[in-house]
PDB file of C-alpha atoms in Angstrom:
ATOM      1  CA  PHE A  12       0.000   0.000   0.000  1.00 60.00           C
ATOM      2  CA  VAL A  13       1.147   3.554  -0.709  1.00 62.00           C
ATOM      3  CA  GLN A  14      -0.055   6.901   0.543  1.00 61.00           C
ATOM      4  CA  GLU A  15      -1.190   9.037  -2.367  1.00 59.00           C
ATOM      5  CA  PRO A  16      -1.463  12.777  -1.797  1.00 59.00           C
ATOM      6  CA  ARG A  17      -5.140  12.876  -2.876  1.00 60.00           C
ATOM      7  CA  HIS A  18      -6.348  10.030  -0.626  1.00 65.00           C
ATOM      8  CA  GLU A  19      -6.647   9.790   3.150  1.00 75.00           C
ATOM      9  CA  GLU A  20      -6.243   6.003   3.219  1.00 77.00           C
ATOM     10  CA  PRO A  21      -3.266   4.138   1.729  1.00 71.00           C
ATOM     11  CA  GLN A  22      -3.970   2.863  -1.784  1.00 66.00           C
ATOM     12  CA  TRP A  23      -3.171  -0.580  -3.189  1.00 67.00           C
ATOM     13  CA  ASP A  24      -0.275  -0.404  -5.628  1.00 67.00           C
ATOM     14  CA  THR A  25       1.724  -2.953  -7.544  1.00 67.00           C
ATOM     15  CA  SER A  26       4.326  -2.878 -10.265  1.00 73.00           C
ATOM     16  CA  LEU A  27       3.586  -4.297 -13.668  1.00 78.00           C
ATOM     17  CA  VAL A  28       5.846  -6.290 -15.944  1.00 82.00           C
ATOM     18  CA  ALA A  29       5.196  -6.634 -19.663  1.00 84.00           C
ATOM     19  CA  VAL A  30       7.322  -8.965 -21.774  1.00 84.00           C
ATOM     20  CA  PHE A  31       7.454  -8.577 -25.539  1.00 86.00           C
ATOM     21  CA  ASP A  32       9.091 -11.341 -27.559  1.00 83.00           C
ATOM     22  CA  ASN A  33      10.476 -10.426 -30.975  1.00 85.00           C
ATOM     23  CA  LEU A  34      10.069  -6.704 -30.339  1.00 90.00           C
ATOM     24  CA  VAL A  35      13.651  -6.119 -31.470  1.00 91.00           C
ATOM     25  CA  THR A  36      14.614  -7.449 -34.878  1.00 92.00           C
ATOM     26  CA  ASN A  37      17.911  -9.261 -35.259  1.00 90.00           C
ATOM     27  CA  ASP A  38      19.201  -6.338 -37.347  1.00 93.00           C
ATOM     28  CA  LEU A  39      18.291  -3.780 -34.647  1.00 94.00           C
ATOM     29  CA  ARG A  40      19.770  -6.025 -31.943  1.00 91.00           C
ATOM     30  CA  LYS A  41      23.087  -6.169 -33.805  1.00 89.00           C
ATOM     31  CA  ARG A  42      23.121  -2.392 -34.371  1.00 92.00           C
ATOM     32  CA  LEU A  43      22.415  -1.720 -30.675  1.00 91.00           C
ATOM     33  CA  LEU A  44      25.068  -4.243 -29.675  1.00 88.00           C
ATOM     34  CA  SER A  45      27.642  -2.589 -31.937  1.00 87.00           C
ATOM     35  CA  LEU A  46      27.101   0.708 -30.091  1.00 89.00           C
ATOM     36  CA  ILE A  47      28.365  -0.876 -26.871  1.00 87.00           C
ATOM     37  CA  GLY A  48      31.292  -2.818 -28.323  1.00 82.00           C
ATOM     38  CA  GLY A  49      29.688  -6.119 -29.296  1.00 74.00           C
ATOM     39  CA  SER A  50      29.256  -7.998 -32.554  1.00 68.00           C
ATOM     40  CA  ASP A  51      27.028 -10.854 -33.707  1.00 63.00           C
ATOM     41  CA  GLY A  52      25.601 -11.470 -30.245  1.00 49.00           C
ATOM     42  CA  ASP A  53      28.933 -11.790 -28.473  1.00 58.00           C
ATOM     43  CA  LEU A  54      30.064  -9.029 -26.154  1.00 51.00           C
ATOM     44  CA  GLU A  55      33.673  -8.125 -26.727  1.00 55.00           C
ATOM     45  CA  ALA A  56      35.317  -6.725 -23.612  1.00 67.00           C
ATOM     46  CA  ASP A  57      36.497  -3.558 -25.366  1.00 78.00           C
ATOM     47  CA  THR A  58      38.402  -1.783 -22.606  1.00 78.00           C
ATOM     48  CA  THR A  59      37.710   1.590 -24.239  1.00 83.00           C
ATOM     49  CA  LYS A  60      33.989   1.015 -23.524  1.00 86.00           C
ATOM     50  CA  TRP A  61      33.747  -1.508 -20.667  1.00 86.00           C
ATOM     51  CA  VAL A  62      35.197  -1.585 -17.167  1.00 85.00           C
ATOM     52  CA  ALA A  63      34.582  -3.789 -14.136  1.00 81.00           C
ATOM     53  CA  GLY A  64      32.409  -2.226 -11.448  1.00 73.00           C
ATOM     54  CA  ALA A  65      31.262   0.755 -13.535  1.00 70.00           C
ATOM     55  CA  LEU A  66      27.528   0.119 -13.128  1.00 64.00           C
ATOM     56  CA  ARG A  67      26.196  -0.142  -9.589  1.00 58.00           C
ATOM     57  CA  ASP A  68      22.524  -0.840  -9.026  1.00 53.00           C
ATOM     58  CA  VAL A  69      22.597  -0.353  -5.248  1.00 51.00           C
ATOM     59  CA  MET A  70      23.919   2.824  -3.639  1.00 47.00           C
ATOM     60  CA  ASP A  71      24.589   3.410   0.044  1.00 49.00           C
ATOM     61  CA  GLU A  72      23.219   6.301   2.111  1.00 52.00           C
ATOM     62  CA  ASP A  73      25.963   8.628   0.824  1.00 53.00           C
ATOM     63  CA  ASP A  74      25.090   7.950  -2.835  1.00 50.00           C
ATOM     64  CA  GLU A  75      28.238   5.870  -3.169  1.00 52.00           C
ATOM     65  CA  ALA A  76      28.351   2.446  -4.794  1.00 48.00           C
ATOM     66  CA  ASP A  77      27.703  -0.383  -2.354  1.00 50.00           C
ATOM     67  CA  THR A  78      30.988  -2.287  -2.536  1.00 49.00           C
ATOM     68  CA  THR A  79      29.636  -5.366  -0.746  1.00 47.00           C
ATOM     69  CA  ILE A  80      28.286  -6.629  -4.070  1.00 51.00           C
ATOM     70  CA  SER A  81      29.906  -7.040  -7.463  1.00 52.00           C
ATOM     71  CA  SER A  82      28.439  -5.496 -10.557  1.00 63.00           C
ATOM     72  CA  GLY A  83      29.964  -7.185 -13.578  1.00 76.00           C
ATOM     73  CA  LEU A  84      31.058  -4.977 -16.440  1.00 82.00           C
ATOM     74  CA  GLY A  85      29.564  -1.568 -17.082  1.00 84.00           C
ATOM     75  CA  LEU A  86      30.114   1.120 -19.662  1.00 87.00           C
ATOM     76  CA  THR A  87      32.787   3.727 -19.033  1.00 87.00           C
ATOM     77  CA  THR A  88      31.699   7.329 -18.482  1.00 86.00           C
ATOM     78  CA  ASP A  89      32.824   8.264 -21.999  1.00 89.00           C
ATOM     79  CA  ALA A  90      30.931   5.335 -23.527  1.00 89.00           C
ATOM     80  CA  ILE A  91      27.721   6.275 -21.664  1.00 88.00           C
ATOM     81  CA  GLU A  92      28.023   9.923 -22.707  1.00 89.00           C
ATOM     82  CA  GLU A  93      28.511   8.866 -26.325  1.00 90.00           C
ATOM     83  CA  LEU A  94      25.590   6.410 -26.108  1.00 89.00           C
ATOM     84  CA  CYS A  95      23.251   9.065 -24.659  1.00 89.00           C
ATOM     85  CA  MET A  96      23.855  11.716 -27.329  1.00 86.00           C
ATOM     86  CA  GLU A  97      20.366  12.625 -28.556  1.00 76.00           C
ATOM     87  CA  GLY A  98      19.871  11.935 -32.260  1.00 78.00           C
ATOM     88  CA  ALA A  99      23.361  10.495 -32.695  1.00 85.00           C
ATOM     89  CA  HIS A 100      22.431   6.826 -33.152  1.00 93.00           C
ATOM     90  CA  ASP A 101      19.763   5.548 -35.529  1.00 94.00           C
ATOM     91  CA  ALA A 102      19.469   2.273 -33.594  1.00 94.00           C
ATOM     92  CA  ILE A 103      18.629   4.038 -30.327  1.00 93.00           C
ATOM     93  CA  GLU A 104      16.198   6.372 -32.075  1.00 93.00           C
ATOM     94  CA  GLU A 105      14.495   3.318 -33.621  1.00 95.00           C
ATOM     95  CA  MET A 106      14.251   1.618 -30.219  1.00 94.00           C
ATOM     96  CA  GLN A 107      12.732   4.762 -28.692  1.00 92.00           C
ATOM     97  CA  SER A 108      10.216   4.899 -31.560  1.00 94.00           C
ATOM     98  CA  ILE A 109       9.194   1.304 -30.834  1.00 95.00           C
ATOM     99  CA  TRP A 110       8.610   2.147 -27.141  1.00 92.00           C
ATOM    100  CA  THR A 111       6.613   5.247 -28.089  1.00 93.00           C
ATOM    101  CA  GLU A 112       4.408   3.218 -30.438  1.00 94.00           C
ATOM    102  CA  LEU A 113       3.776   0.643 -27.689  1.00 91.00           C
ATOM    103  CA  PHE A 114       2.289   3.342 -25.454  1.00 90.00           C
ATOM    104  CA  PRO A 115       0.499   5.833 -27.726  1.00 92.00           C
ATOM    105  CA  ASP A 116      -1.463   7.376 -24.828  1.00 90.00           C
ATOM    106  CA  PHE A 117       1.733   8.413 -23.029  1.00 89.00           C
ATOM    107  CA  HIS A 118       4.576  10.809 -23.695  1.00 90.00           C
ATOM    108  CA  VAL A 119       7.600   8.481 -23.570  1.00 90.00           C
ATOM    109  CA  THR A 120      10.900  10.221 -22.950  1.00 89.00           C
ATOM    110  CA  ARG A 121      14.308   9.589 -21.442  1.00 89.00           C
ATOM    111  CA  LEU A 122      14.941  10.437 -17.808  1.00 89.00           C
ATOM    112  CA  SER A 123      16.066  14.058 -17.664  1.00 88.00           C
ATOM    113  CA  PRO A 124      19.128  14.999 -15.591  1.00 88.00           C
ATOM    114  CA  ALA A 125      16.783  17.453 -13.821  1.00 89.00           C
ATOM    115  CA  VAL A 126      15.116  14.482 -12.085  1.00 90.00           C
ATOM    116  CA  MET A 127      17.932  12.533 -10.403  1.00 87.00           C
ATOM    117  CA  GLY A 128      20.982  14.622 -11.251  1.00 85.00           C
ATOM    118  CA  GLU A 129      23.784  14.279 -13.770  1.00 83.00           C
ATOM    119  CA  GLN A 130      25.169  11.126 -12.087  1.00 81.00           C
ATOM    120  CA  VAL A 131      22.150   9.045 -13.223  1.00 84.00           C
ATOM    121  CA  SER A 132      22.248   8.183 -16.918  1.00 86.00           C
ATOM    122  CA  PRO A 133      19.015   7.690 -18.885  1.00 88.00           C
ATOM    123  CA  LEU A 134      20.682   4.799 -20.762  1.00 88.00           C
ATOM    124  CA  ALA A 135      22.945   2.125 -19.351  1.00 85.00           C
ATOM    125  CA  ALA A 136      24.385  -1.259 -20.216  1.00 85.00           C
ATOM    126  CA  ASN A 137      25.789  -3.970 -18.032  1.00 81.00           C
ATOM    127  CA  ALA A 138      27.278  -7.392 -18.527  1.00 78.00           C
ATOM    128  CA  PRO A 139      26.925  -9.773 -15.589  1.00 74.00           C
ATOM    129  CA  MET A 140      29.872 -12.110 -15.329  1.00 72.00           C
ATOM    130  CA  HIS A 141      30.104 -15.567 -13.772  1.00 69.00           C
ATOM    131  CA  GLY A 142      30.390 -15.242 -10.018  1.00 72.00           C
ATOM    132  CA  ASN A 143      28.826 -11.777  -9.750  1.00 73.00           C
ATOM    133  CA  SER A 144      26.128 -11.219  -7.161  1.00 72.00           C
ATOM    134  CA  PHE A 145      23.352  -8.663  -7.224  1.00 71.00           C
ATOM    135  CA  ARG A 146      20.613  -7.404  -4.940  1.00 72.00           C
ATOM    136  CA  VAL A 147      17.002  -6.470  -5.407  1.00 73.00           C
ATOM    137  CA  HIS A 148      16.779  -2.778  -6.219  1.00 72.00           C
ATOM    138  CA  ILE A 149      14.388  -0.142  -7.514  1.00 76.00           C
ATOM    139  CA  ASP A 150      15.488   1.441 -10.786  1.00 79.00           C
ATOM    140  CA  GLY A 151      13.787   4.711  -9.947  1.00 80.00           C
ATOM    141  CA  ASP A 152      10.924   5.986  -7.847  1.00 84.00           C
ATOM    142  CA  PRO A 153       9.491   9.505  -7.835  1.00 89.00           C
ATOM    143  CA  ALA A 154       8.967   9.175  -4.071  1.00 86.00           C
ATOM    144  CA  PHE A 155      12.747   9.175  -3.610  1.00 85.00           C
ATOM    145  CA  THR A 156      13.912  11.911  -5.974  1.00 89.00           C
ATOM    146  CA  PRO A 157      16.603  14.225  -4.618  1.00 90.00           C
ATOM    147  CA  PRO A 158      16.016  17.963  -4.239  1.00 91.00           C
ATOM    148  CA  SER A 159      15.790  19.281  -7.789  1.00 89.00           C
ATOM    149  CA  PRO A 160      13.741  21.571 -10.050  1.00 88.00           C
ATOM    150  CA  TRP A 161      11.785  18.474 -11.123  1.00 89.00           C
ATOM    151  CA  SER A 162      10.881  17.615  -7.509  1.00 92.00           C
ATOM    152  CA  ASP A 163       9.924  21.235  -6.895  1.00 93.00           C
ATOM    153  CA  ILE A 164       7.380  21.046  -9.737  1.00 93.00           C
ATOM    154  CA  PHE A 165       6.015  17.501  -9.355  1.00 93.00           C
ATOM    155  CA  GLY A 166       6.793  16.763  -5.718  1.00 91.00           C
ATOM    156  CA  ARG A 167       7.607  13.314  -4.371  1.00 90.00           C
ATOM    157  CA  TYR A 168       4.861  10.744  -4.842  1.00 87.00           C
ATOM    158  CA  PRO A 169       4.288   7.003  -5.351  1.00 83.00           C
ATOM    159  CA  ASN A 170       4.974   5.860  -8.887  1.00 85.00           C
ATOM    160  CA  ARG A 171       1.810   5.414 -10.967  1.00 82.00           C
ATOM    161  CA  SER A 172      -0.014   8.200  -9.055  1.00 84.00           C
ATOM    162  CA  ALA A 173      -2.843   9.597 -11.170  1.00 82.00           C
ATOM    163  CA  GLY A 174      -1.885  12.654 -13.208  1.00 87.00           C
ATOM    164  CA  LYS A 175       1.833  12.414 -12.407  1.00 89.00           C
ATOM    165  CA  PRO A 176       4.819  11.330 -14.527  1.00 92.00           C
ATOM    166  CA  ARG A 177       5.576   7.598 -14.264  1.00 90.00           C
ATOM    167  CA  PHE A 178       9.004   6.069 -14.010  1.00 90.00           C
ATOM    168  CA  VAL A 179       9.303   3.085 -16.348  1.00 89.00           C
ATOM    169  CA  THR A 180      12.294   0.851 -17.026  1.00 88.00           C
ATOM    170  CA  PHE A 181      12.738  -0.706 -20.456  1.00 89.00           C
ATOM    171  CA  LEU A 182      15.096  -3.686 -20.532  1.00 87.00           C
ATOM    172  CA  VAL A 183      16.438  -4.889 -23.861  1.00 89.00           C
ATOM    173  CA  TYR A 184      18.456  -8.085 -23.967  1.00 84.00           C
ATOM    174  CA  LEU A 185      20.952  -8.008 -26.821  1.00 85.00           C
ATOM    175  CA  ASN A 186      22.119 -11.611 -26.617  1.00 79.00           C
ATOM    176  CA  GLY A 187      21.581 -13.616 -29.763  1.00 77.00           C
ATOM    177  CA  GLU A 188      20.993 -16.669 -27.551  1.00 76.00           C
ATOM    178  CA  TRP A 189      20.785 -17.529 -23.868  1.00 72.00           C
ATOM    179  CA  LYS A 190      21.063 -20.911 -22.237  1.00 70.00           C
ATOM    180  CA  ASN A 191      19.006 -21.953 -19.250  1.00 68.00           C
ATOM    181  CA  GLN A 192      18.495 -25.300 -17.559  1.00 64.00           C
ATOM    182  CA  GLU A 193      14.880 -25.567 -18.690  1.00 67.00           C
ATOM    183  CA  GLU A 194      15.950 -25.873 -22.323  1.00 66.00           C
ATOM    184  CA  ASP A 195      19.660 -26.720 -22.279  1.00 64.00           C
ATOM    185  CA  ASP A 196      22.168 -28.824 -20.388  1.00 71.00           C
ATOM    186  CA  GLU A 197      24.036 -25.618 -19.564  1.00 72.00           C
ATOM    187  CA  ASP A 198      22.721 -22.735 -17.453  1.00 70.00           C
ATOM    188  CA  TRP A 199      24.293 -19.303 -17.907  1.00 68.00           C
ATOM    189  CA  GLY A 200      22.294 -17.865 -14.995  1.00 66.00           C
ATOM    190  CA  ALA A 201      21.982 -14.087 -14.536  1.00 65.00           C
ATOM    191  CA  SER A 202      18.196 -14.236 -14.406  1.00 70.00           C
ATOM    192  CA  THR A 203      16.285 -10.986 -14.076  1.00 75.00           C
ATOM    193  CA  LEU A 204      13.809 -11.304 -11.226  1.00 72.00           C
ATOM    194  CA  PHE A 205      10.802  -9.031 -10.674  1.00 72.00           C
ATOM    195  CA  TRP A 206       9.192  -8.785  -7.235  1.00 68.00           C
TER     196      TRP A 206
END
């Protein structure tokens, strides 16, 4: 239950997960993968784009990366800045168009730096490696935005509150294949769990 500003009593709330198979064509997948240093479904550990520990999903109370967990490979700062350049990559523009067409009743846009600050990128990529461990986390919640012009205008509120901007995460898996024990003798792990 969450407390919405317009209601006296807490309101029932739940997250939603929608899974779309074949939303990304093989051609688009390869073009997106090439932007982050991969080719033909295999991630190449290009040290100009990837570095261990660069992407942290869990921060501590001082907005520092929680070092008690490992994070696999993440994009370097330069690679993220290059990836996030508006209008610079046809593949990203095509992916954004697909998302916009999925939700025609909404204005779909990237997370502005005015919301969470410059340290939070609207686009990211990570590569879990064997032996990494991760924790449950929230990608973003308008109830926990830092002081900012955005918070001054919209306030802090539960996600999915009526008449307020919603925070939505789009995950795109760029692997050409993935092995799991249900279908294969080998299990690569790294499952994404939603609670």
